[in-house]
Short mmCIF file of C-alpha atoms in Angstrom, two decimals:
data_model
loop_
_atom_site.label_atom_id
_atom_site.label_comp_id
_atom_site.label_asym_id
_atom_site.label_seq_id
_atom_site.Cartn_x
_atom_site.Cartn_y
_atom_site.Cartn_z
CA MET A 21 0.00 0.00 0.00
CA HIS A 22 2.98 2.30 0.58
CA TRP A 23 3.68 2.21 -3.17
CA VAL A 24 0.09 2.95 -4.23
CA SER A 25 0.19 6.59 -3.16
CA LYS A 26 3.76 6.99 -4.43
CA LEU A 27 2.85 5.62 -7.88
CA THR A 28 -0.32 7.67 -8.08
CA ARG A 29 1.65 10.84 -7.35
CA ALA A 30 4.35 9.83 -9.83
CA CYS A 31 1.69 9.44 -12.55
CA GLU A 32 0.19 12.83 -11.71
CA GLU A 33 3.58 14.56 -11.56
CA GLY A 34 5.07 12.90 -14.66
CA ARG A 35 8.02 11.27 -12.90
CA PHE A 36 8.25 8.14 -15.02
CA GLU A 37 11.14 7.95 -17.47
CA LEU A 38 12.04 5.66 -20.34
CA PHE A 39 15.45 4.20 -21.06
CA TYR A 40 16.47 2.14 -24.09
CA GLN A 41 18.83 -0.82 -24.51
CA PRO A 42 19.98 -2.37 -27.82
CA ILE A 43 19.29 -5.98 -28.78
CA VAL A 44 21.96 -7.07 -31.26
CA PRO A 45 22.43 -10.10 -33.55
CA ILE A 46 25.10 -12.63 -32.64
CA GLY A 47 27.54 -13.34 -35.44
CA ALA A 48 25.37 -11.94 -38.23
CA ALA A 49 24.81 -8.68 -40.04
CA GLN A 50 22.12 -6.51 -38.51
CA GLU A 51 19.19 -6.11 -40.89
CA ARG A 52 17.41 -3.62 -38.65
CA GLU A 53 18.21 -2.18 -35.25
CA HIS A 54 16.24 -3.45 -32.27
CA PHE A 55 15.79 -1.69 -28.91
CA GLU A 56 13.89 -2.47 -25.73
CA LEU A 57 12.29 0.34 -23.74
CA LEU A 58 12.82 0.12 -19.99
CA LEU A 59 10.73 1.95 -17.41
CA ARG A 60 12.21 3.88 -14.51
CA LEU A 61 10.68 6.03 -11.78
CA ARG A 62 12.20 9.27 -10.50
CA ASP A 63 11.40 9.51 -6.77
CA GLU A 64 10.69 12.68 -4.75
CA ASN A 65 14.44 13.13 -4.21
CA SER A 66 15.23 12.78 -7.96
CA ALA A 67 16.81 9.34 -7.51
CA LEU A 68 16.04 6.68 -10.11
CA VAL A 69 14.03 3.72 -8.85
CA ASP A 70 14.43 0.32 -10.51
CA PRO A 71 11.15 -1.27 -11.68
CA VAL A 72 11.68 -4.37 -9.56
CA GLU A 73 10.85 -2.14 -6.58
CA PHE A 74 7.52 -0.77 -7.81
CA ILE A 75 6.15 -3.01 -10.58
CA PRO A 76 4.82 -5.73 -8.21
CA ALA A 77 2.77 -3.15 -6.29
CA ALA A 78 1.57 -1.52 -9.53
CA GLU A 79 0.38 -4.90 -10.80
CA ARG A 80 -1.26 -5.92 -7.53
CA TYR A 81 -3.23 -2.68 -7.21
CA ASN A 82 -4.12 -2.41 -10.92
CA ILE A 83 -2.01 0.65 -11.67
CA MET A 84 -0.06 -1.03 -14.49
CA PRO A 85 -2.64 -0.36 -17.25
CA THR A 86 -2.26 3.37 -16.54
CA ILE A 87 1.53 3.10 -16.69
CA ASP A 88 1.42 0.92 -19.81
CA ARG A 89 -0.78 3.51 -21.53
CA TRP A 90 1.77 6.21 -20.73
CA VAL A 91 4.62 4.09 -22.14
CA VAL A 92 2.70 3.32 -25.35
CA ARG A 93 1.84 6.98 -25.95
CA GLN A 94 5.42 8.09 -25.35
CA ALA A 95 6.83 5.43 -27.66
CA LEU A 96 4.39 5.92 -30.53
CA ASP A 97 4.55 9.69 -30.34
CA ARG A 98 8.31 10.12 -30.26
CA LEU A 99 10.30 6.90 -30.69
CA VAL A 100 8.73 4.32 -32.99
CA HIS A 101 9.76 4.17 -36.65
CA ARG A 102 7.30 5.54 -39.19
CA SER A 103 7.15 4.81 -42.89
CA GLY A 104 8.56 7.55 -45.05
CA SER A 105 10.66 9.01 -42.22
CA GLY A 106 13.86 8.66 -44.23
CA VAL A 107 15.69 6.51 -41.65
CA LYS A 108 16.50 2.81 -41.78
CA PRO A 109 13.70 0.69 -40.23
CA TYR A 110 14.16 -0.33 -36.60
CA THR A 111 12.11 -2.14 -33.97
CA ILE A 112 11.19 -0.95 -30.48
CA ALA A 113 10.05 -3.45 -27.86
CA LEU A 114 7.52 -2.36 -25.24
CA ASN A 115 6.79 -4.40 -22.12
CA LEU A 116 3.14 -5.08 -21.31
CA SER A 117 1.87 -6.26 -17.95
CA GLY A 118 -0.41 -9.22 -17.44
CA THR A 119 -3.21 -6.95 -16.24
CA SER A 120 -3.09 -4.93 -19.46
CA LEU A 121 -2.94 -8.10 -21.54
CA ASN A 122 -6.24 -9.29 -20.05
CA ASP A 123 -7.97 -5.90 -20.20
CA GLU A 124 -10.27 -5.61 -23.24
CA ARG A 125 -10.28 -1.83 -22.96
CA PHE A 126 -6.50 -1.81 -23.18
CA LEU A 127 -6.62 -3.68 -26.50
CA GLU A 128 -9.11 -1.11 -27.80
CA PHE A 129 -6.75 1.65 -26.63
CA LEU A 130 -3.80 0.05 -28.45
CA ILE A 131 -5.71 -0.35 -31.69
CA ALA A 132 -6.80 3.30 -31.56
CA GLU A 133 -3.23 4.48 -30.87
CA LEU A 134 -1.79 2.34 -33.67
CA THR A 135 -4.42 3.69 -36.06
CA THR A 136 -3.61 7.27 -35.09
CA HIS A 137 0.18 7.02 -35.27
CA ALA A 138 0.45 4.47 -38.11
CA PRO A 139 3.88 3.00 -37.24
CA ALA A 140 5.68 1.03 -39.94
CA ALA A 141 5.04 -2.71 -40.00
CA GLY A 142 7.46 -4.55 -37.73
CA SER A 143 8.51 -1.41 -35.86
CA VAL A 144 6.59 -2.26 -32.66
CA CYS A 145 7.23 -5.41 -30.65
CA PHE A 146 5.28 -6.08 -27.47
CA GLU A 147 7.03 -8.11 -24.80
CA ILE A 148 4.85 -10.18 -22.49
CA THR A 149 6.09 -12.56 -19.84
CA GLU A 150 5.60 -16.27 -20.22
CA THR A 151 3.68 -16.29 -16.92
CA ALA A 152 1.24 -13.61 -18.12
CA ALA A 153 0.69 -15.35 -21.46
CA ILE A 154 -0.17 -18.76 -20.05
CA ALA A 155 -2.35 -17.37 -17.24
CA ASN A 156 -5.10 -16.95 -19.83
CA VAL A 157 -3.93 -18.43 -23.11
CA GLY A 158 -7.18 -17.75 -24.95
CA ASN A 159 -7.04 -14.03 -24.17
CA ALA A 160 -3.34 -13.86 -24.98
CA VAL A 161 -3.78 -15.51 -28.39
CA TYR A 162 -6.67 -13.21 -29.30
CA PHE A 163 -4.74 -10.13 -28.14
CA MET A 164 -1.65 -11.10 -30.10
CA ARG A 165 -3.46 -12.00 -33.29
CA GLU A 166 -5.41 -8.75 -33.30
CA LEU A 167 -2.21 -6.73 -33.06
CA LYS A 168 -0.17 -8.89 -35.43
CA THR A 169 -2.72 -8.12 -38.17
CA ARG A 170 -1.76 -4.49 -37.58
CA GLY A 171 1.95 -5.10 -38.13
CA CYS A 172 3.07 -5.64 -34.53
CA ARG A 173 5.44 -8.35 -33.34
CA PHE A 174 5.56 -10.23 -30.04
CA ALA A 175 8.29 -11.51 -27.75
CA LEU A 176 7.73 -14.03 -24.98
CA ASP A 177 9.81 -12.69 -22.09
CA ASP A 178 11.50 -14.70 -19.31
CA PHE A 179 11.07 -17.82 -21.41
CA GLY A 180 12.03 -21.03 -19.63
CA SER A 181 10.99 -19.86 -16.19
CA GLY A 182 7.67 -21.76 -16.27
CA LEU A 183 7.06 -25.48 -16.05
CA SER A 184 5.10 -25.60 -19.30
CA SER A 185 7.30 -23.39 -21.48
CA PHE A 186 7.38 -25.53 -24.60
CA MET A 187 3.78 -26.71 -24.35
CA TYR A 188 2.27 -23.36 -25.30
CA LEU A 189 4.59 -22.38 -28.13
CA LYS A 190 2.45 -24.01 -30.80
CA THR A 191 -0.49 -21.91 -29.62
CA LEU A 192 1.09 -18.50 -29.02
CA PRO A 193 1.97 -16.59 -32.23
CA VAL A 194 5.27 -15.16 -31.00
CA ASP A 195 8.17 -13.86 -33.08
CA TYR A 196 10.87 -13.89 -30.38
CA LEU A 197 11.74 -15.97 -27.33
CA LYS A 198 13.63 -14.00 -24.70
CA ILE A 199 15.46 -16.59 -22.63
CA ASP A 200 15.26 -16.02 -18.90
CA GLY A 201 18.47 -14.35 -17.73
CA GLN A 202 18.95 -16.84 -14.90
CA PHE A 203 19.92 -19.45 -17.52
CA ILE A 204 22.28 -17.08 -19.31
CA GLU A 205 24.37 -15.80 -16.40
CA ASN A 206 26.06 -19.14 -15.63
CA ILE A 207 25.93 -20.73 -19.07
CA THR A 208 29.72 -21.15 -19.25
CA ARG A 209 29.88 -22.87 -15.85
CA ASP A 210 26.61 -24.75 -15.36
CA PRO A 211 25.95 -27.67 -17.75
CA VAL A 212 22.24 -27.71 -16.86
CA ASP A 213 21.80 -24.04 -17.79
CA ARG A 214 23.73 -24.66 -20.99
CA SER A 215 21.49 -27.61 -21.87
CA MET A 216 18.35 -25.54 -21.24
CA VAL A 217 19.55 -22.75 -23.52
CA GLU A 218 20.56 -25.27 -26.19
CA ALA A 219 17.09 -26.86 -26.06
CA ILE A 220 15.39 -23.47 -26.42
CA SER A 221 17.67 -22.65 -29.35
CA GLN A 222 16.76 -25.90 -31.11
CA VAL A 223 13.02 -25.44 -30.59
CA GLY A 224 13.24 -21.83 -31.75
CA ARG A 225 14.94 -22.87 -34.99
CA ALA A 226 12.41 -25.66 -35.57
CA MET A 227 9.52 -23.22 -35.15
CA GLN A 228 11.25 -20.33 -36.95
CA ILE A 229 11.12 -18.15 -33.83
CA HIS A 230 14.06 -15.85 -33.11
CA THR A 231 15.86 -16.33 -29.79
CA ILE A 232 17.20 -13.51 -27.59
CA ALA A 233 19.50 -14.00 -24.61
CA GLU A 234 19.08 -11.54 -21.74
CA ARG A 235 21.71 -10.52 -19.15
CA VAL A 236 24.72 -11.06 -21.39
CA GLU A 237 27.53 -9.67 -19.26
CA SER A 238 30.78 -11.11 -20.64
CA ALA A 239 32.56 -11.99 -23.86
CA GLN A 240 32.70 -15.64 -22.77
CA VAL A 241 28.92 -15.83 -22.39
CA LEU A 242 28.38 -14.13 -25.75
CA ALA A 243 30.74 -16.59 -27.48
CA GLU A 244 28.96 -19.58 -25.91
CA LEU A 245 25.58 -18.26 -27.03
CA GLY A 246 26.92 -18.02 -30.56
CA ARG A 247 28.04 -21.66 -30.42
CA LEU A 248 24.56 -22.67 -29.29
CA GLY A 249 22.90 -20.84 -32.17
CA ILE A 250 21.15 -18.10 -30.20
CA GLY A 251 20.19 -15.29 -32.55
CA PHE A 252 20.34 -12.11 -30.47
CA ALA A 253 21.90 -10.78 -27.28
CA GLN A 254 21.03 -8.08 -24.79
CA GLY A 255 22.84 -7.06 -21.63
CA PHE A 256 25.45 -4.85 -20.00
CA TYR A 257 28.27 -6.40 -22.06
CA ILE A 258 26.47 -5.25 -25.21
CA ALA A 259 25.33 -1.86 -23.93
CA LYS A 260 23.94 -0.37 -20.75
CA PRO A 261 20.50 1.29 -20.81
CA LYS A 262 20.48 4.97 -21.72
CA PRO A 263 17.73 7.59 -21.32
CA THR A 264 15.58 8.04 -24.40
CA THR A 265 16.65 11.69 -24.51
CA GLU A 266 19.76 10.18 -26.15
CA PHE A 267 17.82 7.89 -28.51
CA PRO A 268 19.34 8.23 -32.01
CA TYR A 269 15.96 8.47 -33.73
CA LEU A 270 14.18 10.70 -31.22
CA ARG A 271 11.56 12.91 -32.84
CA ALA A 272 10.33 16.28 -31.71
CA LYS A 273 7.11 15.75 -29.76
CA GLY A 274 4.20 15.32 -32.14
CA ALA A 275 6.43 15.48 -35.23
#
């Protein structure tokens, strides 16, 4: 409950900020740049607050749809690639909470925003966690299919953390599997983690789904991921998150 009033004030006072982090191909030429947007909160003392501290409370008390709406508007208005803009196409990944995923009004909001801003096909990728997707598979599939017809892509985040990871892949129309970072961190030392990542890589190739490794923090880990056939990497070794005020394709507001 402590966080409810803090988050409500932060929404009213505009103290949320967006950072971006590149997702890069492993051992291949980059056809288009790919970035994930990361949410941060600026507290009353101007210190940045990591989302792990406030997201659980925002989800529990149904504040996440409000925050997700803010993120979507910011991204579509100023960051997402538009056709005819004169720059090389790129993709921006936006995280969606489970509460937004299962909110019919949120889907209507997204469709309206996409219609208004008309981003280029493939320029928006929504990241949803494996846990949120399988909590209500029917809703998730409908949500994803509706937005994929409008040119959006989907990534299944924290993949491998659930007990039924592979079971749902035939049902969920995802474009990317983001492998849970807990398997990546010790991949060079733990044979079980390595085997898990190798299995995900093989299934991804069989289903023509791209694989992304999170929390890549060393050259040794990156090299091992390349040997296992993982397609993309993200993490501090690649690049640390930066504020979107430094985003290379930032547009003037409303431009």
